[in-house]
Amino acid sequence: MTSPVLPAEPVGRVVFATATLSFVGGFVDVVGFIALFGLFTAHVTGNFIMLGLEMVHATKLAIAKLLAVPIFIVMVALTRLFVLHYEKKGESPWRAMLLAQAALLACFMIAGGMTTPHEDPNDLGPVIAGLLGVMAMAVQNAGSRLILANHGPTTMMTGNTTQAVIDLVDFLRGLPGETPQARKRLILLVPAILAFTAGALLGALSYVTFSFWCLIVPNVALLAVAWMVAARPVMSA
């Protein structure tokens, strides 16, 4: 079975893509968390934790957090079908997927920006905005698994950081059988981790000044990657 993966060459394009998408992941997730009462748009794990926290502290349960998981699942499933459709045609879905995510992210920005200030997490404005953000980042999560499967997640850094530390140890040990692969992964993982961190910091600072309109920054970043990525034949993973 074949799957459309980002080609292993040139390395600079791969590093640029993974780092830019990691920047987007950090930026969007922190904006959603700050603006939408602790909603994680980029990964479902955080929303499970926040739901548990709200239940223990008997706070008002946020509708967006309840709906985030099923919406995320549906969007991942639709993205998978989208990829399979392109596979059947022998084409890469990469650019079209990035443009679809950019469109959803733009809708997230507009929905949030047009309905601020948000005082109740269960008002229609923040619920719709939050779910649009979840939809956008579900597409990126699925893309990381389906297209960038060999290059690590771009929306959560726990696994990437763990692997980077393991690879750093192996690289420093200098064993012939482990050093080349460790070095190759570090070239991909370290920029992604740094970019995610930069995105989270810039997202927090930008939201304070520009509210939801700061999401134009990750949207432009997505369009930059989409412009870079030319349509390519399906390649073996």
PDB file of C-alpha atoms in Angstrom:
ATOM      1  CA  MET A   1       0.000   0.000   0.000  1.00  0.00           C
ATOM      2  CA  THR A   2       1.260   3.464  -0.852  1.00  0.00           C
ATOM      3  CA  SER A   3       0.772   6.689   1.041  1.00  0.00           C
ATOM      4  CA  PRO A   4       1.552  10.257  -0.030  1.00  0.00           C
ATOM      5  CA  VAL A   5       4.507  11.270   2.068  1.00  0.00           C
ATOM      6  CA  LEU A   6       6.612  14.383   1.788  1.00  0.00           C
ATOM      7  CA  PRO A   7       9.664  13.391  -0.265  1.00  0.00           C
ATOM      8  CA  ALA A   8      12.858  12.832   1.649  1.00  0.00           C
ATOM      9  CA  GLU A   9      14.629  15.338  -0.588  1.00  0.00           C
ATOM     10  CA  PRO A  10      15.527  18.070  -0.663  1.00  0.00           C
ATOM     11  CA  VAL A  11      16.048  18.085   3.094  1.00  0.00           C
ATOM     12  CA  GLY A  12      15.701  21.851   3.349  1.00  0.00           C
ATOM     13  CA  ARG A  13      12.120  21.725   2.047  1.00  0.00           C
ATOM     14  CA  VAL A  14      11.203  19.012   4.526  1.00  0.00           C
ATOM     15  CA  VAL A  15      12.697  20.943   7.449  1.00  0.00           C
ATOM     16  CA  PHE A  16      10.921  24.107   6.327  1.00  0.00           C
ATOM     17  CA  ALA A  17       7.569  22.318   6.067  1.00  0.00           C
ATOM     18  CA  THR A  18       7.756  20.533   9.403  1.00  0.00           C
ATOM     19  CA  ALA A  19       9.087  23.583  11.254  1.00  0.00           C
ATOM     20  CA  THR A  20       6.485  25.913   9.746  1.00  0.00           C
ATOM     21  CA  LEU A  21       3.623  23.562  10.555  1.00  0.00           C
ATOM     22  CA  SER A  22       4.959  23.127  14.080  1.00  0.00           C
ATOM     23  CA  PHE A  23       4.979  26.919  14.417  1.00  0.00           C
ATOM     24  CA  VAL A  24       1.341  26.923  13.294  1.00  0.00           C
ATOM     25  CA  GLY A  25       0.496  24.191  15.808  1.00  0.00           C
ATOM     26  CA  GLY A  26       1.986  26.079  18.745  1.00  0.00           C
ATOM     27  CA  PHE A  27       0.518  29.425  17.693  1.00  0.00           C
ATOM     28  CA  VAL A  28      -3.053  28.230  17.112  1.00  0.00           C
ATOM     29  CA  ASP A  29      -3.200  26.033  20.191  1.00  0.00           C
ATOM     30  CA  VAL A  30      -2.126  28.784  22.575  1.00  0.00           C
ATOM     31  CA  VAL A  31      -4.555  31.294  21.040  1.00  0.00           C
ATOM     32  CA  GLY A  32      -7.416  28.839  21.430  1.00  0.00           C
ATOM     33  CA  PHE A  33      -6.434  28.075  25.012  1.00  0.00           C
ATOM     34  CA  ILE A  34      -6.208  31.748  26.029  1.00  0.00           C
ATOM     35  CA  ALA A  35      -9.203  33.014  24.095  1.00  0.00           C
ATOM     36  CA  LEU A  36     -11.650  30.133  24.498  1.00  0.00           C
ATOM     37  CA  PHE A  37     -11.568  29.277  28.174  1.00  0.00           C
ATOM     38  CA  GLY A  38      -8.906  26.582  28.038  1.00  0.00           C
ATOM     39  CA  LEU A  39      -9.929  24.883  24.803  1.00  0.00           C
ATOM     40  CA  PHE A  40      -7.118  22.982  23.079  1.00  0.00           C
ATOM     41  CA  THR A  41      -7.661  23.157  19.338  1.00  0.00           C
ATOM     42  CA  ALA A  42      -4.649  21.095  18.266  1.00  0.00           C
ATOM     43  CA  HIS A  43      -4.926  17.936  20.386  1.00  0.00           C
ATOM     44  CA  VAL A  44      -7.674  16.104  22.205  1.00  0.00           C
ATOM     45  CA  THR A  45      -5.624  15.033  25.224  1.00  0.00           C
ATOM     46  CA  GLY A  46      -5.706  18.502  26.748  1.00  0.00           C
ATOM     47  CA  ASN A  47      -9.481  18.719  26.352  1.00  0.00           C
ATOM     48  CA  PHE A  48      -9.946  15.439  28.240  1.00  0.00           C
ATOM     49  CA  ILE A  49      -7.876  16.905  31.068  1.00  0.00           C
ATOM     50  CA  MET A  50      -9.797  20.187  31.075  1.00  0.00           C
ATOM     51  CA  LEU A  51     -13.107  18.321  31.142  1.00  0.00           C
ATOM     52  CA  GLY A  52     -11.933  16.345  34.168  1.00  0.00           C
ATOM     53  CA  LEU A  53     -10.771  19.540  35.848  1.00  0.00           C
ATOM     54  CA  GLU A  54     -14.124  21.230  35.312  1.00  0.00           C
ATOM     55  CA  MET A  55     -16.015  18.217  36.674  1.00  0.00           C
ATOM     56  CA  VAL A  56     -13.886  18.090  39.835  1.00  0.00           C
ATOM     57  CA  HIS A  57     -14.202  21.815  40.456  1.00  0.00           C
ATOM     58  CA  ALA A  58     -17.905  21.815  39.543  1.00  0.00           C
ATOM     59  CA  THR A  59     -17.531  24.643  37.062  1.00  0.00           C
ATOM     60  CA  LYS A  60     -19.851  25.265  34.151  1.00  0.00           C
ATOM     61  CA  LEU A  61     -19.159  22.537  31.595  1.00  0.00           C
ATOM     62  CA  ALA A  62     -18.152  24.054  28.262  1.00  0.00           C
ATOM     63  CA  ILE A  63     -20.099  22.799  25.254  1.00  0.00           C
ATOM     64  CA  ALA A  64     -17.132  23.333  22.931  1.00  0.00           C
ATOM     65  CA  LYS A  65     -14.979  20.990  25.001  1.00  0.00           C
ATOM     66  CA  LEU A  66     -17.670  18.318  24.925  1.00  0.00           C
ATOM     67  CA  LEU A  67     -18.017  18.604  21.163  1.00  0.00           C
ATOM     68  CA  ALA A  68     -14.297  18.995  20.436  1.00  0.00           C
ATOM     69  CA  VAL A  69     -13.518  15.265  20.564  1.00  0.00           C
ATOM     70  CA  PRO A  70     -16.306  14.032  18.222  1.00  0.00           C
ATOM     71  CA  ILE A  71     -15.684  16.949  15.830  1.00  0.00           C
ATOM     72  CA  PHE A  72     -11.978  16.135  15.844  1.00  0.00           C
ATOM     73  CA  ILE A  73     -12.702  12.464  15.089  1.00  0.00           C
ATOM     74  CA  VAL A  74     -15.051  13.321  12.229  1.00  0.00           C
ATOM     75  CA  MET A  75     -12.559  15.713  10.658  1.00  0.00           C
ATOM     76  CA  VAL A  76      -9.732  13.166  10.870  1.00  0.00           C
ATOM     77  CA  ALA A  77     -11.993  10.598   9.189  1.00  0.00           C
ATOM     78  CA  LEU A  78     -12.915  13.058   6.428  1.00  0.00           C
ATOM     79  CA  THR A  79      -9.259  13.929   5.933  1.00  0.00           C
ATOM     80  CA  ARG A  80      -8.429  10.247   5.572  1.00  0.00           C
ATOM     81  CA  LEU A  81     -11.110   9.885   2.889  1.00  0.00           C
ATOM     82  CA  PHE A  82      -9.746  13.008   1.212  1.00  0.00           C
ATOM     83  CA  VAL A  83      -6.265  11.472   1.099  1.00  0.00           C
ATOM     84  CA  LEU A  84      -7.593   8.156  -0.215  1.00  0.00           C
ATOM     85  CA  HIS A  85      -9.376  10.021  -2.996  1.00  0.00           C
ATOM     86  CA  TYR A  86      -6.081  11.585  -4.104  1.00  0.00           C
ATOM     87  CA  GLU A  87      -4.254   8.266  -3.748  1.00  0.00           C
ATOM     88  CA  LYS A  88      -6.734   6.668  -6.118  1.00  0.00           C
ATOM     89  CA  LYS A  89      -5.924   9.362  -8.686  1.00  0.00           C
ATOM     90  CA  GLY A  90      -2.191   8.913  -8.126  1.00  0.00           C
ATOM     91  CA  GLU A  91      -1.789  12.503  -6.933  1.00  0.00           C
ATOM     92  CA  SER A  92      -0.483  14.113  -3.761  1.00  0.00           C
ATOM     93  CA  PRO A  93      -3.171  15.695  -1.526  1.00  0.00           C
ATOM     94  CA  TRP A  94      -0.588  17.810   0.277  1.00  0.00           C
ATOM     95  CA  ARG A  95      -1.269  21.238  -1.248  1.00  0.00           C
ATOM     96  CA  ALA A  96      -5.057  20.843  -1.303  1.00  0.00           C
ATOM     97  CA  MET A  97      -5.018  19.760   2.337  1.00  0.00           C
ATOM     98  CA  LEU A  98      -2.964  22.790   3.360  1.00  0.00           C
ATOM     99  CA  LEU A  99      -5.357  25.110   1.535  1.00  0.00           C
ATOM    100  CA  ALA A 100      -8.347  23.436   3.210  1.00  0.00           C
ATOM    101  CA  GLN A 101      -6.738  23.924   6.614  1.00  0.00           C
ATOM    102  CA  ALA A 102      -5.961  27.554   5.793  1.00  0.00           C
ATOM    103  CA  ALA A 103      -9.618  28.127   4.862  1.00  0.00           C
ATOM    104  CA  LEU A 104     -10.822  26.595   8.147  1.00  0.00           C
ATOM    105  CA  LEU A 105      -8.268  28.600  10.104  1.00  0.00           C
ATOM    106  CA  ALA A 106      -9.458  31.797   8.403  1.00  0.00           C
ATOM    107  CA  CYS A 107     -13.029  30.935   9.412  1.00  0.00           C
ATOM    108  CA  PHE A 108     -11.803  30.370  12.983  1.00  0.00           C
ATOM    109  CA  MET A 109     -10.169  33.806  12.984  1.00  0.00           C
ATOM    110  CA  ILE A 110     -13.238  35.569  11.576  1.00  0.00           C
ATOM    111  CA  ALA A 111     -15.726  33.770  13.835  1.00  0.00           C
ATOM    112  CA  GLY A 112     -13.660  34.554  16.912  1.00  0.00           C
ATOM    113  CA  GLY A 113     -12.848  38.111  15.920  1.00  0.00           C
ATOM    114  CA  MET A 114     -16.432  39.013  15.028  1.00  0.00           C
ATOM    115  CA  THR A 115     -17.901  37.715  18.306  1.00  0.00           C
ATOM    116  CA  THR A 116     -15.435  38.995  20.901  1.00  0.00           C
ATOM    117  CA  PRO A 117     -15.455  39.746  23.768  1.00  0.00           C
ATOM    118  CA  HIS A 118     -16.413  36.287  24.995  1.00  0.00           C
ATOM    119  CA  GLU A 119     -17.854  36.164  28.487  1.00  0.00           C
ATOM    120  CA  ASP A 120     -19.538  32.747  28.527  1.00  0.00           C
ATOM    121  CA  PRO A 121     -17.861  29.662  27.003  1.00  0.00           C
ATOM    122  CA  ASN A 122     -21.287  28.344  26.025  1.00  0.00           C
ATOM    123  CA  ASP A 123     -22.310  31.369  23.964  1.00  0.00           C
ATOM    124  CA  LEU A 124     -22.759  30.598  20.287  1.00  0.00           C
ATOM    125  CA  GLY A 125     -19.809  32.743  19.188  1.00  0.00           C
ATOM    126  CA  PRO A 126     -17.027  31.044  21.156  1.00  0.00           C
ATOM    127  CA  VAL A 127     -18.524  27.591  20.558  1.00  0.00           C
ATOM    128  CA  ILE A 128     -18.561  28.025  16.776  1.00  0.00           C
ATOM    129  CA  ALA A 129     -15.129  29.654  16.774  1.00  0.00           C
ATOM    130  CA  GLY A 130     -13.653  26.915  18.938  1.00  0.00           C
ATOM    131  CA  LEU A 131     -15.025  24.094  16.830  1.00  0.00           C
ATOM    132  CA  LEU A 132     -13.729  25.725  13.646  1.00  0.00           C
ATOM    133  CA  GLY A 133     -10.308  25.860  15.284  1.00  0.00           C
ATOM    134  CA  VAL A 134     -10.566  22.185  16.218  1.00  0.00           C
ATOM    135  CA  MET A 135     -11.544  21.327  12.640  1.00  0.00           C
ATOM    136  CA  ALA A 136      -8.559  23.208  11.220  1.00  0.00           C
ATOM    137  CA  MET A 137      -6.096  21.541  13.544  1.00  0.00           C
ATOM    138  CA  ALA A 138      -7.659  18.094  13.085  1.00  0.00           C
ATOM    139  CA  VAL A 139      -6.727  18.401   9.409  1.00  0.00           C
ATOM    140  CA  GLN A 140      -3.131  19.184  10.394  1.00  0.00           C
ATOM    141  CA  ASN A 141      -3.036  16.310  12.876  1.00  0.00           C
ATOM    142  CA  ALA A 142      -4.255  13.895  10.218  1.00  0.00           C
ATOM    143  CA  GLY A 143      -1.799  15.316   7.705  1.00  0.00           C
ATOM    144  CA  SER A 144       1.058  14.751  10.129  1.00  0.00           C
ATOM    145  CA  ARG A 145       0.131  11.085  10.373  1.00  0.00           C
ATOM    146  CA  LEU A 146      -0.703  10.491   6.720  1.00  0.00           C
ATOM    147  CA  ILE A 147       1.731  12.713   4.833  1.00  0.00           C
ATOM    148  CA  LEU A 148       4.513  13.555   7.279  1.00  0.00           C
ATOM    149  CA  ALA A 149       4.463  10.147   8.922  1.00  0.00           C
ATOM    150  CA  ASN A 150       8.237   9.802   8.709  1.00  0.00           C
ATOM    151  CA  HIS A 151       8.943  13.237  10.175  1.00  0.00           C
ATOM    152  CA  GLY A 152       7.140  13.428  13.533  1.00  0.00           C
ATOM    153  CA  PRO A 153       3.994  15.242  14.725  1.00  0.00           C
ATOM    154  CA  THR A 154       3.649  18.987  14.125  1.00  0.00           C
ATOM    155  CA  THR A 155       0.971  19.716  16.715  1.00  0.00           C
ATOM    156  CA  MET A 156       2.373  18.205  19.923  1.00  0.00           C
ATOM    157  CA  MET A 157       5.953  18.041  21.020  1.00  0.00           C
ATOM    158  CA  THR A 158       6.061  15.429  23.789  1.00  0.00           C
ATOM    159  CA  GLY A 159       6.987  12.585  21.458  1.00  0.00           C
ATOM    160  CA  ASN A 160       9.288  14.783  19.395  1.00  0.00           C
ATOM    161  CA  THR A 161      11.164  16.013  22.469  1.00  0.00           C
ATOM    162  CA  THR A 162      11.507  12.474  23.826  1.00  0.00           C
ATOM    163  CA  GLN A 163      12.838  11.199  20.509  1.00  0.00           C
ATOM    164  CA  ALA A 164      15.199  14.167  20.151  1.00  0.00           C
ATOM    165  CA  VAL A 165      16.756  13.476  23.554  1.00  0.00           C
ATOM    166  CA  ILE A 166      17.165   9.776  22.708  1.00  0.00           C
ATOM    167  CA  ASP A 167      18.723  10.663  19.366  1.00  0.00           C
ATOM    168  CA  LEU A 168      21.034  13.212  20.966  1.00  0.00           C
ATOM    169  CA  VAL A 169      22.325  10.564  23.375  1.00  0.00           C
ATOM    170  CA  ASP A 170      22.837   8.107  20.498  1.00  0.00           C
ATOM    171  CA  PHE A 171      24.549  10.780  18.399  1.00  0.00           C
ATOM    172  CA  LEU A 172      26.929  11.690  21.206  1.00  0.00           C
ATOM    173  CA  ARG A 173      27.769   8.032  21.783  1.00  0.00           C
ATOM    174  CA  GLY A 174      28.933   7.918  18.161  1.00  0.00           C
ATOM    175  CA  LEU A 175      27.968   4.323  17.425  1.00  0.00           C
ATOM    176  CA  PRO A 176      28.286   3.674  13.646  1.00  0.00           C
ATOM    177  CA  GLY A 177      24.938   1.908  13.335  1.00  0.00           C
ATOM    178  CA  GLU A 178      22.939   4.549  15.219  1.00  0.00           C
ATOM    179  CA  THR A 179      24.619   7.890  14.579  1.00  0.00           C
ATOM    180  CA  PRO A 180      23.457   8.536  10.953  1.00  0.00           C
ATOM    181  CA  GLN A 181      19.780   7.917  11.715  1.00  0.00           C
ATOM    182  CA  ALA A 182      19.966   9.870  14.963  1.00  0.00           C
ATOM    183  CA  ARG A 183      21.539  12.825  13.153  1.00  0.00           C
ATOM    184  CA  LYS A 184      18.917  12.679  10.395  1.00  0.00           C
ATOM    185  CA  ARG A 185      16.055  12.768  12.892  1.00  0.00           C
ATOM    186  CA  LEU A 186      17.647  15.575  14.925  1.00  0.00           C
ATOM    187  CA  ILE A 187      17.837  17.734  11.802  1.00  0.00           C
ATOM    188  CA  LEU A 188      14.061  17.401  11.499  1.00  0.00           C
ATOM    189  CA  LEU A 189      12.999  17.351  15.143  1.00  0.00           C
ATOM    190  CA  VAL A 190      15.033  20.185  16.661  1.00  0.00           C
ATOM    191  CA  PRO A 191      13.729  22.884  14.263  1.00  0.00           C
ATOM    192  CA  ALA A 192      10.189  21.602  14.786  1.00  0.00           C
ATOM    193  CA  ILE A 193      10.485  21.806  18.586  1.00  0.00           C
ATOM    194  CA  LEU A 194      11.997  25.290  18.450  1.00  0.00           C
ATOM    195  CA  ALA A 195       9.379  26.466  15.943  1.00  0.00           C
ATOM    196  CA  PHE A 196       6.513  25.115  18.068  1.00  0.00           C
ATOM    197  CA  THR A 197       7.910  26.947  21.099  1.00  0.00           C
ATOM    198  CA  ALA A 198       8.293  30.159  19.090  1.00  0.00           C
ATOM    199  CA  GLY A 199       4.745  29.799  17.789  1.00  0.00           C
ATOM    200  CA  ALA A 200       3.331  29.379  21.286  1.00  0.00           C
ATOM    201  CA  LEU A 201       5.213  32.415  22.604  1.00  0.00           C
ATOM    202  CA  LEU A 202       4.364  34.622  19.638  1.00  0.00           C
ATOM    203  CA  GLY A 203       0.753  33.454  19.653  1.00  0.00           C
ATOM    204  CA  ALA A 204       0.300  34.437  23.292  1.00  0.00           C
ATOM    205  CA  LEU A 205       1.912  37.837  22.811  1.00  0.00           C
ATOM    206  CA  SER A 206       0.054  38.524  19.564  1.00  0.00           C
ATOM    207  CA  TYR A 207      -3.348  37.606  20.978  1.00  0.00           C
ATOM    208  CA  VAL A 208      -2.962  40.172  23.753  1.00  0.00           C
ATOM    209  CA  THR A 209      -2.539  42.912  21.148  1.00  0.00           C
ATOM    210  CA  PHE A 210      -4.555  41.766  18.148  1.00  0.00           C
ATOM    211  CA  SER A 211      -7.135  39.321  19.569  1.00  0.00           C
ATOM    212  CA  PHE A 212      -8.208  36.621  17.085  1.00  0.00           C
ATOM    213  CA  TRP A 213      -6.938  38.655  14.146  1.00  0.00           C
ATOM    214  CA  CYS A 214      -3.414  37.548  15.060  1.00  0.00           C
ATOM    215  CA  LEU A 215      -4.324  34.209  13.429  1.00  0.00           C
ATOM    216  CA  ILE A 216      -3.457  35.817  10.111  1.00  0.00           C
ATOM    217  CA  VAL A 217       0.155  34.923  10.989  1.00  0.00           C
ATOM    218  CA  PRO A 218      -0.264  31.106  11.016  1.00  0.00           C
ATOM    219  CA  ASN A 219      -2.587  31.396   8.033  1.00  0.00           C
ATOM    220  CA  VAL A 220       0.125  33.107   5.996  1.00  0.00           C
ATOM    221  CA  ALA A 221       2.548  30.417   7.188  1.00  0.00           C
ATOM    222  CA  LEU A 222       0.223  27.693   5.880  1.00  0.00           C
ATOM    223  CA  LEU A 223      -0.097  29.443   2.530  1.00  0.00           C
ATOM    224  CA  ALA A 224       3.702  29.685   2.333  1.00  0.00           C
ATOM    225  CA  VAL A 225       4.018  25.913   2.727  1.00  0.00           C
ATOM    226  CA  ALA A 226       1.202  25.347   0.226  1.00  0.00           C
ATOM    227  CA  TRP A 227       3.000  27.567  -2.276  1.00  0.00           C
ATOM    228  CA  MET A 228       6.228  25.664  -1.745  1.00  0.00           C
ATOM    229  CA  VAL A 229       4.717  22.232  -2.133  1.00  0.00           C
ATOM    230  CA  ALA A 230       4.250  21.272  -5.788  1.00  0.00           C
ATOM    231  CA  ALA A 231       1.829  18.496  -6.668  1.00  0.00           C
ATOM    232  CA  ARG A 232       3.756  15.221  -6.619  1.00  0.00           C
ATOM    233  CA  PRO A 233       2.950  11.604  -7.449  1.00  0.00           C
ATOM    234  CA  VAL A 234       2.065   9.283  -4.609  1.00  0.00           C
ATOM    235  CA  MET A 235       5.228   7.842  -3.108  1.00  0.00           C
ATOM    236  CA  SER A 236       5.858   4.792  -0.977  1.00  0.00           C
ATOM    237  CA  ALA A 237       6.196   5.497   2.736  1.00  0.00           C
TER     238      ALA A 237
END
